[in-house]
Amino acid sequence: MVQAYKFYRGFSTKAYEATGKGFVLYNIELIEEDLFNELFTIKGERLELPNFGTRIPLLMFEPNDVESATVLQEDVETVIKGDPRVELLNCDIISSPDTHRIICVAKVRYIEFNVTKDLRIEVGSR
């Protein structure tokens, strides 16, 4: 399996808190962490990078409607298409009024590894 090679290396304190494995992330784990970091950073929040981030965190208490679903889909597509390590194959939006959530399931191909996975991005009050 190609995954044995360490093409990408980075770190995350979240991985340590969640699993206790350590701070270092490699390959697909790191790419996913990078994608989620950008998806859940408010646009303009990052110093020196005013265009980094999305409107997704601002949707937390917005109505579960077509406009919110459109914002979610547009921002997910923009972030994934902007990362040269991945290819967006499909992006489905699921509205769940019972749980007050909008869910985006993005099918992503990790180019160097030729692996396809679903990324699940949920927005809504918990």
mmCIF file of C-alpha atoms in Angstrom:
data_model
loop_
_atom_site.group_PDB
_atom_site.id
_atom_site.type_symbol
_atom_site.label_atom_id
_atom_site.label_comp_id
_atom_site.label_asym_id
_atom_site.label_seq_id
_atom_site.Cartn_x
_atom_site.Cartn_y
_atom_site.Cartn_z
ATOM 1 C CA MET A 1 0.000 0.000 0.000
ATOM 2 C CA VAL A 2 1.305 3.448 -0.907
ATOM 3 C CA GLN A 3 0.226 4.805 2.494
ATOM 4 C CA ALA A 4 3.492 3.467 4.022
ATOM 5 C CA TYR A 5 5.405 6.349 2.439
ATOM 6 C CA LYS A 6 5.261 9.595 4.342
ATOM 7 C CA PHE A 7 4.628 12.193 1.676
ATOM 8 C CA TYR A 8 3.170 14.709 4.107
ATOM 9 C CA ARG A 9 4.075 15.306 7.725
ATOM 10 C CA GLY A 10 2.540 17.721 10.181
ATOM 11 C CA PHE A 11 1.178 17.903 13.684
ATOM 12 C CA SER A 12 -2.037 18.397 15.572
ATOM 13 C CA THR A 13 -2.727 18.773 19.253
ATOM 14 C CA LYS A 14 -6.279 17.524 18.621
ATOM 15 C CA ALA A 15 -4.977 14.092 17.647
ATOM 16 C CA TYR A 16 -3.094 13.874 20.930
ATOM 17 C CA GLU A 17 -6.104 14.903 23.005
ATOM 18 C CA ALA A 18 -8.433 12.541 21.156
ATOM 19 C CA THR A 19 -6.252 9.454 20.877
ATOM 20 C CA GLY A 20 -3.104 9.985 22.925
ATOM 21 C CA LYS A 21 -1.067 8.782 19.915
ATOM 22 C CA GLY A 22 1.153 11.817 19.693
ATOM 23 C CA PHE A 23 1.234 15.080 17.831
ATOM 24 C CA VAL A 24 2.531 13.920 14.445
ATOM 25 C CA LEU A 25 0.168 13.303 11.540
ATOM 26 C CA TYR A 26 1.032 11.843 8.154
ATOM 27 C CA ASN A 27 -0.455 11.688 4.679
ATOM 28 C CA ILE A 28 -4.272 11.346 4.541
ATOM 29 C CA GLU A 29 -4.738 12.146 8.254
ATOM 30 C CA LEU A 30 -2.804 15.387 7.779
ATOM 31 C CA ILE A 31 -4.657 16.356 4.602
ATOM 32 C CA GLU A 32 -8.015 15.828 6.336
ATOM 33 C CA GLU A 33 -6.861 17.881 9.314
ATOM 34 C CA ASP A 34 -5.785 20.699 6.989
ATOM 35 C CA LEU A 35 -9.122 20.634 5.161
ATOM 36 C CA PHE A 36 -11.144 20.701 8.386
ATOM 37 C CA ASN A 37 -8.963 23.494 9.798
ATOM 38 C CA GLU A 38 -9.773 25.686 6.813
ATOM 39 C CA LEU A 39 -13.445 24.667 6.713
ATOM 40 C CA PHE A 40 -14.015 25.563 10.367
ATOM 41 C CA THR A 41 -11.986 28.786 10.448
ATOM 42 C CA ILE A 42 -14.046 31.931 9.953
ATOM 43 C CA LYS A 43 -12.952 33.887 6.883
ATOM 44 C CA GLY A 44 -10.822 36.817 8.044
ATOM 45 C CA GLU A 45 -10.001 35.213 11.407
ATOM 46 C CA ARG A 46 -6.463 34.217 10.476
ATOM 47 C CA LEU A 47 -3.813 36.944 10.746
ATOM 48 C CA GLU A 48 -2.092 37.866 7.489
ATOM 49 C CA LEU A 49 -4.466 35.559 5.523
ATOM 50 C CA PRO A 50 -7.761 37.430 5.137
ATOM 51 C CA ASN A 51 -9.103 34.999 2.491
ATOM 52 C CA PHE A 52 -8.349 31.839 4.495
ATOM 53 C CA GLY A 53 -11.406 30.148 5.948
ATOM 54 C CA THR A 54 -15.111 29.893 5.204
ATOM 55 C CA ARG A 55 -18.535 31.069 6.302
ATOM 56 C CA ILE A 56 -19.333 27.588 7.645
ATOM 57 C CA PRO A 57 -18.767 28.340 11.363
ATOM 58 C CA LEU A 58 -21.209 31.242 11.068
ATOM 59 C CA LEU A 59 -23.979 28.848 10.005
ATOM 60 C CA MET A 60 -24.204 27.283 13.464
ATOM 61 C CA PHE A 61 -27.464 28.966 14.486
ATOM 62 C CA GLU A 62 -28.759 29.942 11.061
ATOM 63 C CA PRO A 63 -32.006 28.454 9.733
ATOM 64 C CA ASN A 64 -31.884 25.050 8.116
ATOM 65 C CA ASP A 65 -32.849 26.367 4.685
ATOM 66 C CA VAL A 66 -31.745 26.430 1.064
ATOM 67 C CA GLU A 67 -29.546 29.500 1.573
ATOM 68 C CA SER A 68 -27.566 27.866 4.404
ATOM 69 C CA ALA A 69 -27.215 24.643 2.407
ATOM 70 C CA THR A 70 -25.929 26.627 -0.576
ATOM 71 C CA VAL A 71 -23.324 28.434 1.542
ATOM 72 C CA LEU A 72 -22.167 25.098 2.975
ATOM 73 C CA GLN A 73 -21.870 23.464 -0.439
ATOM 74 C CA GLU A 74 -20.111 26.449 -2.055
ATOM 75 C CA ASP A 75 -17.552 26.776 0.734
ATOM 76 C CA VAL A 76 -16.812 23.035 0.914
ATOM 77 C CA GLU A 77 -16.326 22.901 -2.854
ATOM 78 C CA THR A 78 -14.068 25.983 -2.805
ATOM 79 C CA VAL A 79 -11.807 24.622 -0.053
ATOM 80 C CA ILE A 80 -11.471 21.130 -1.520
ATOM 81 C CA LYS A 81 -10.935 22.364 -5.085
ATOM 82 C CA GLY A 82 -8.282 24.765 -3.765
ATOM 83 C CA ASP A 83 -6.141 21.975 -2.304
ATOM 84 C CA PRO A 84 -3.911 20.346 -4.936
ATOM 85 C CA ARG A 85 -3.564 17.154 -2.873
ATOM 86 C CA VAL A 86 -7.222 16.193 -3.314
ATOM 87 C CA GLU A 87 -9.877 15.988 -6.000
ATOM 88 C CA LEU A 88 -13.568 16.552 -5.282
ATOM 89 C CA LEU A 89 -15.614 13.798 -6.907
ATOM 90 C CA ASN A 90 -19.043 14.572 -5.466
ATOM 91 C CA CYS A 91 -20.668 16.825 -2.889
ATOM 92 C CA ASP A 92 -24.080 15.914 -1.462
ATOM 93 C CA ILE A 93 -26.069 18.099 0.930
ATOM 94 C CA ILE A 94 -28.452 16.456 3.383
ATOM 95 C CA SER A 95 -30.855 18.556 5.405
ATOM 96 C CA SER A 96 -31.842 17.043 8.744
ATOM 97 C CA PRO A 97 -34.545 19.241 10.307
ATOM 98 C CA ASP A 98 -35.149 16.748 13.140
ATOM 99 C CA THR A 99 -31.601 17.216 14.441
ATOM 100 C CA HIS A 100 -31.300 20.859 13.273
ATOM 101 C CA ARG A 101 -28.280 20.049 11.104
ATOM 102 C CA ILE A 102 -27.154 20.397 7.538
ATOM 103 C CA ILE A 103 -24.710 17.706 6.498
ATOM 104 C CA CYS A 104 -22.343 17.762 3.551
ATOM 105 C CA VAL A 105 -20.889 14.456 2.405
ATOM 106 C CA ALA A 106 -17.981 15.172 0.087
ATOM 107 C CA LYS A 107 -16.425 12.268 -1.801
ATOM 108 C CA VAL A 108 -12.734 13.091 -2.085
ATOM 109 C CA ARG A 109 -9.877 11.352 -3.864
ATOM 110 C CA TYR A 110 -6.433 11.727 -2.304
ATOM 111 C CA ILE A 111 -4.367 12.046 -5.457
ATOM 112 C CA GLU A 112 -0.935 10.694 -4.428
ATOM 113 C CA PHE A 113 -2.489 7.730 -2.631
ATOM 114 C CA ASN A 114 -5.325 6.994 -5.101
ATOM 115 C CA VAL A 115 -7.659 6.584 -2.121
ATOM 116 C CA THR A 116 -11.279 7.741 -2.121
ATOM 117 C CA LYS A 117 -13.026 8.662 1.133
ATOM 118 C CA ASP A 118 -16.121 10.515 2.254
ATOM 119 C CA LEU A 119 -15.645 13.649 4.333
ATOM 120 C CA ARG A 120 -18.659 14.420 6.512
ATOM 121 C CA ILE A 121 -19.095 18.087 7.396
ATOM 122 C CA GLU A 122 -21.940 18.838 9.823
ATOM 123 C CA VAL A 123 -23.314 22.253 10.667
ATOM 124 C CA GLY A 124 -26.032 23.009 13.177
ATOM 125 C CA SER A 125 -26.799 23.358 16.830
ATOM 126 C CA ARG A 126 -26.013 20.371 19.001
#
